[in-house]
Amino acid sequence: MQETSLSLLDRLRVSPEDADWTRLVEAYSPLLRSWVARADVQAADADDLVQEVLLVVHGELRSFQHNQRPGAFRCWLRQIVVHRVRNFWRSRGRLIVAGTDSQLAEHLQQLEDDGSQLSRVWDREHNLAVARKLLEMIDARFTESTRQVFRRLVLDG
């Protein structure tokens, strides 16, 4: 339930419609904005960088090969974020290599590493973002008590 819908990804790859892209953008923009901000990107640049990430997703999604393992899309998306943030700082003359900006470099290396604690935080936040979007989408279809159970179980653990 907390994984990105494979049917949504397939539609976006094969025959995308505006509503599908809107759904993806609405679901992922807050998550992306949060992680871009953690990489020392100011609010004025964060929206542009989030758009860059989404443009990469748009441009490369057709070639994305889902390996049928849970989290394949979120890992791919995380890697795009890391690369776009690195490019952002390089383009502004802030080199991100050990010794020049070691705190930011370490942050991005940890985020890039699939097994790191920071990547696990990304995974948890991704899952919560997807669950919140699902809740928002189905909110009108269920009673308040059913929605409350869902919130408590999925969002609050």
Short mmCIF file of N, CA, C and O in Angstrom, two decimals, residues 19-77:
data_model
loop_
_atom_site.label_atom_id
_atom_site.label_comp_id
_atom_site.label_asym_id
_atom_site.label_seq_id
_atom_site.Cartn_x
_atom_site.Cartn_y
_atom_site.Cartn_z
N ALA A 19 -3.79 13.93 -15.76
CA ALA A 19 -4.23 13.58 -14.40
C ALA A 19 -3.21 12.68 -13.70
O ALA A 19 -3.01 12.80 -12.48
N ASP A 20 -2.58 11.79 -14.45
CA ASP A 20 -1.57 10.91 -13.87
C ASP A 20 -0.34 11.70 -13.43
O ASP A 20 0.20 11.47 -12.34
N TRP A 21 0.12 12.62 -14.28
CA TRP A 21 1.27 13.44 -13.91
C TRP A 21 0.92 14.34 -12.73
O TRP A 21 1.74 14.52 -11.82
N THR A 22 -0.28 14.88 -12.72
CA THR A 22 -0.72 15.71 -11.60
C THR A 22 -0.68 14.92 -10.30
O THR A 22 -0.21 15.40 -9.27
N ARG A 23 -1.16 13.69 -10.37
CA ARG A 23 -1.16 12.83 -9.18
C ARG A 23 0.26 12.60 -8.68
O ARG A 23 0.54 12.69 -7.49
N LEU A 24 1.17 12.31 -9.58
CA LEU A 24 2.56 12.07 -9.20
C LEU A 24 3.19 13.34 -8.62
O LEU A 24 3.83 13.29 -7.57
N VAL A 25 2.99 14.46 -9.28
CA VAL A 25 3.58 15.72 -8.82
C VAL A 25 3.02 16.10 -7.45
O VAL A 25 3.78 16.48 -6.56
N GLU A 26 1.72 15.98 -7.26
CA GLU A 26 1.12 16.33 -5.98
C GLU A 26 1.59 15.40 -4.86
O GLU A 26 1.79 15.83 -3.73
N ALA A 27 1.78 14.14 -5.19
CA ALA A 27 2.21 13.18 -4.18
C ALA A 27 3.67 13.38 -3.77
O ALA A 27 4.02 13.22 -2.61
N TYR A 28 4.50 13.72 -4.73
CA TYR A 28 5.94 13.74 -4.46
C TYR A 28 6.55 15.11 -4.21
O TYR A 28 7.61 15.19 -3.59
N SER A 29 5.94 16.17 -4.63
CA SER A 29 6.53 17.50 -4.46
C SER A 29 6.85 17.83 -3.00
O SER A 29 7.96 18.31 -2.71
N PRO A 30 5.94 17.60 -2.04
CA PRO A 30 6.30 17.91 -0.65
C PRO A 30 7.50 17.11 -0.14
O PRO A 30 8.38 17.66 0.54
N LEU A 31 7.55 15.84 -0.48
CA LEU A 31 8.69 15.01 -0.08
C LEU A 31 9.98 15.53 -0.70
O LEU A 31 10.99 15.68 -0.01
N LEU A 32 9.96 15.81 -1.98
CA LEU A 32 11.15 16.30 -2.66
C LEU A 32 11.59 17.64 -2.09
O LEU A 32 12.78 17.85 -1.85
N ARG A 33 10.65 18.53 -1.85
CA ARG A 33 10.98 19.84 -1.30
C ARG A 33 11.65 19.70 0.06
O ARG A 33 12.63 20.39 0.37
N SER A 34 11.16 18.80 0.86
CA SER A 34 11.73 18.56 2.19
C SER A 34 13.18 18.10 2.09
O SER A 34 14.05 18.57 2.82
N TRP A 35 13.45 17.18 1.18
CA TRP A 35 14.81 16.64 1.06
C TRP A 35 15.76 17.62 0.40
O TRP A 35 16.95 17.67 0.73
N VAL A 36 15.27 18.42 -0.51
CA VAL A 36 16.10 19.44 -1.13
C VAL A 36 16.50 20.47 -0.07
O VAL A 36 17.66 20.90 0.00
N ALA A 37 15.57 20.84 0.79
CA ALA A 37 15.87 21.81 1.86
C ALA A 37 16.93 21.27 2.81
O ALA A 37 17.76 22.03 3.32
N ARG A 38 16.94 19.99 3.05
CA ARG A 38 17.95 19.39 3.94
C ARG A 38 19.34 19.44 3.35
O ARG A 38 20.33 19.23 4.05
N ALA A 39 19.42 19.71 2.06
CA ALA A 39 20.72 19.80 1.39
C ALA A 39 21.16 21.25 1.26
O ALA A 39 21.88 21.61 0.35
N ASP A 40 20.69 22.08 2.19
CA ASP A 40 21.12 23.48 2.27
C ASP A 40 20.62 24.34 1.11
O ASP A 40 21.18 25.40 0.86
N VAL A 41 19.60 23.91 0.41
CA VAL A 41 19.06 24.69 -0.69
C VAL A 41 18.02 25.65 -0.12
O VAL A 41 17.10 25.24 0.58
N GLN A 42 18.17 26.93 -0.42
CA GLN A 42 17.25 27.92 0.08
C GLN A 42 15.89 27.79 -0.59
O GLN A 42 15.77 27.30 -1.72
N ALA A 43 14.87 28.26 0.10
CA ALA A 43 13.50 28.14 -0.38
C ALA A 43 13.32 28.73 -1.78
O ALA A 43 12.57 28.21 -2.59
N ALA A 44 14.03 29.81 -2.07
CA ALA A 44 13.91 30.46 -3.37
C ALA A 44 14.34 29.54 -4.51
O ALA A 44 13.82 29.62 -5.62
N ASP A 45 15.29 28.65 -4.22
CA ASP A 45 15.78 27.72 -5.25
C ASP A 45 15.14 26.34 -5.17
O ASP A 45 15.23 25.55 -6.11
N ALA A 46 14.51 26.04 -4.05
CA ALA A 46 13.99 24.69 -3.82
C ALA A 46 12.93 24.30 -4.85
O ALA A 46 12.96 23.18 -5.37
N ASP A 47 12.00 25.20 -5.14
CA ASP A 47 10.95 24.86 -6.11
C ASP A 47 11.54 24.58 -7.48
O ASP A 47 11.10 23.65 -8.17
N ASP A 48 12.54 25.37 -7.88
CA ASP A 48 13.20 25.12 -9.18
C ASP A 48 13.87 23.76 -9.20
O ASP A 48 13.80 23.03 -10.18
N LEU A 49 14.53 23.42 -8.10
CA LEU A 49 15.22 22.13 -8.03
C LEU A 49 14.24 20.97 -8.01
O LEU A 49 14.47 19.95 -8.67
N VAL A 50 13.12 21.13 -7.32
CA VAL A 50 12.08 20.10 -7.33
C VAL A 50 11.56 19.92 -8.76
O VAL A 50 11.37 18.79 -9.22
N GLN A 51 11.36 21.03 -9.45
CA GLN A 51 10.92 20.93 -10.85
C GLN A 51 11.95 20.20 -11.70
O GLN A 51 11.59 19.41 -12.57
N GLU A 52 13.21 20.46 -11.46
CA GLU A 52 14.26 19.76 -12.20
C GLU A 52 14.19 18.25 -11.96
O GLU A 52 14.32 17.46 -12.90
N VAL A 53 14.02 17.87 -10.70
CA VAL A 53 13.89 16.44 -10.38
C VAL A 53 12.71 15.85 -11.12
O VAL A 53 12.81 14.78 -11.75
N LEU A 54 11.57 16.53 -11.10
CA LEU A 54 10.38 16.02 -11.76
C LEU A 54 10.54 15.99 -13.28
O LEU A 54 10.02 15.08 -13.94
N LEU A 55 11.29 16.93 -13.83
CA LEU A 55 11.58 16.90 -15.27
C LEU A 55 12.44 15.69 -15.63
O LEU A 55 12.24 15.08 -16.68
N VAL A 56 13.39 15.37 -14.78
CA VAL A 56 14.20 14.17 -15.02
C VAL A 56 13.31 12.93 -14.97
O VAL A 56 13.42 12.05 -15.83
N VAL A 57 12.45 12.86 -13.97
CA VAL A 57 11.51 11.72 -13.88
C VAL A 57 10.68 11.65 -15.15
O VAL A 57 10.54 10.58 -15.76
N HIS A 58 10.15 12.78 -15.58
CA HIS A 58 9.33 12.82 -16.80
C HIS A 58 10.13 12.34 -18.01
O HIS A 58 9.64 11.55 -18.82
N GLY A 59 11.35 12.81 -18.13
CA GLY A 59 12.17 12.47 -19.29
C GLY A 59 12.70 11.05 -19.30
O GLY A 59 12.93 10.46 -20.36
N GLU A 60 12.91 10.48 -18.11
CA GLU A 60 13.57 9.17 -18.04
C GLU A 60 12.64 8.03 -17.61
O GLU A 60 13.07 6.88 -17.57
N LEU A 61 11.40 8.34 -17.28
CA LEU A 61 10.51 7.31 -16.76
C LEU A 61 10.27 6.19 -17.78
O LEU A 61 10.16 5.03 -17.42
N ARG A 62 10.23 6.53 -19.05
CA ARG A 62 10.02 5.49 -20.08
C ARG A 62 11.12 4.44 -20.06
O ARG A 62 10.89 3.29 -20.38
N SER A 63 12.32 4.85 -19.70
CA SER A 63 13.43 3.89 -19.67
C SER A 63 13.63 3.27 -18.29
O SER A 63 14.46 2.38 -18.14
N PHE A 64 12.87 3.71 -17.30
CA PHE A 64 12.96 3.15 -15.95
C PHE A 64 12.48 1.70 -15.99
O PHE A 64 11.40 1.42 -16.46
N GLN A 65 13.31 0.80 -15.50
CA GLN A 65 12.97 -0.61 -15.45
C GLN A 65 12.67 -1.00 -14.01
O GLN A 65 13.58 -1.09 -13.19
N HIS A 66 11.41 -1.20 -13.71
CA HIS A 66 11.04 -1.61 -12.36
C HIS A 66 11.41 -3.08 -12.20
O HIS A 66 11.04 -3.91 -13.00
N ASN A 67 12.14 -3.38 -11.14
CA ASN A 67 12.61 -4.76 -10.94
C ASN A 67 11.62 -5.60 -10.14
O ASN A 67 11.96 -6.69 -9.69
N GLN A 68 10.41 -5.08 -9.94
CA GLN A 68 9.34 -5.77 -9.22
C GLN A 68 9.64 -5.95 -7.74
O GLN A 68 8.95 -6.69 -7.05
N ARG A 69 10.65 -5.28 -7.25
CA ARG A 69 10.96 -5.32 -5.82
C ARG A 69 10.37 -4.07 -5.18
O ARG A 69 10.43 -2.99 -5.76
N PRO A 70 9.80 -4.21 -3.99
CA PRO A 70 9.25 -3.04 -3.32
C PRO A 70 10.31 -1.95 -3.16
O PRO A 70 11.45 -2.22 -2.79
N GLY A 71 9.94 -0.73 -3.48
CA GLY A 71 10.83 0.40 -3.29
C GLY A 71 11.71 0.74 -4.48
O GLY A 71 12.53 1.65 -4.38
N ALA A 72 11.55 0.06 -5.60
CA ALA A 72 12.41 0.32 -6.75
C ALA A 72 12.27 1.77 -7.24
O ALA A 72 13.27 2.44 -7.50
N PHE A 73 11.03 2.26 -7.33
CA PHE A 73 10.83 3.62 -7.78
C PHE A 73 11.36 4.63 -6.79
O PHE A 73 12.03 5.59 -7.16
N ARG A 74 11.11 4.42 -5.50
CA ARG A 74 11.57 5.40 -4.51
C ARG A 74 13.10 5.45 -4.46
O ARG A 74 13.67 6.50 -4.25
N CYS A 75 13.77 4.31 -4.68
CA CYS A 75 15.24 4.30 -4.72
C CYS A 75 15.74 5.07 -5.94
O CYS A 75 16.70 5.85 -5.85
N TRP A 76 15.08 4.85 -7.07
CA TRP A 76 15.43 5.55 -8.30
C TRP A 76 15.24 7.05 -8.12
O TRP A 76 16.10 7.85 -8.48
N LEU A 77 14.12 7.43 -7.53
CA LEU A 77 13.83 8.84 -7.29
C LEU A 77 14.85 9.45 -6.33
O LEU A 77 15.32 10.58 -6.54
#
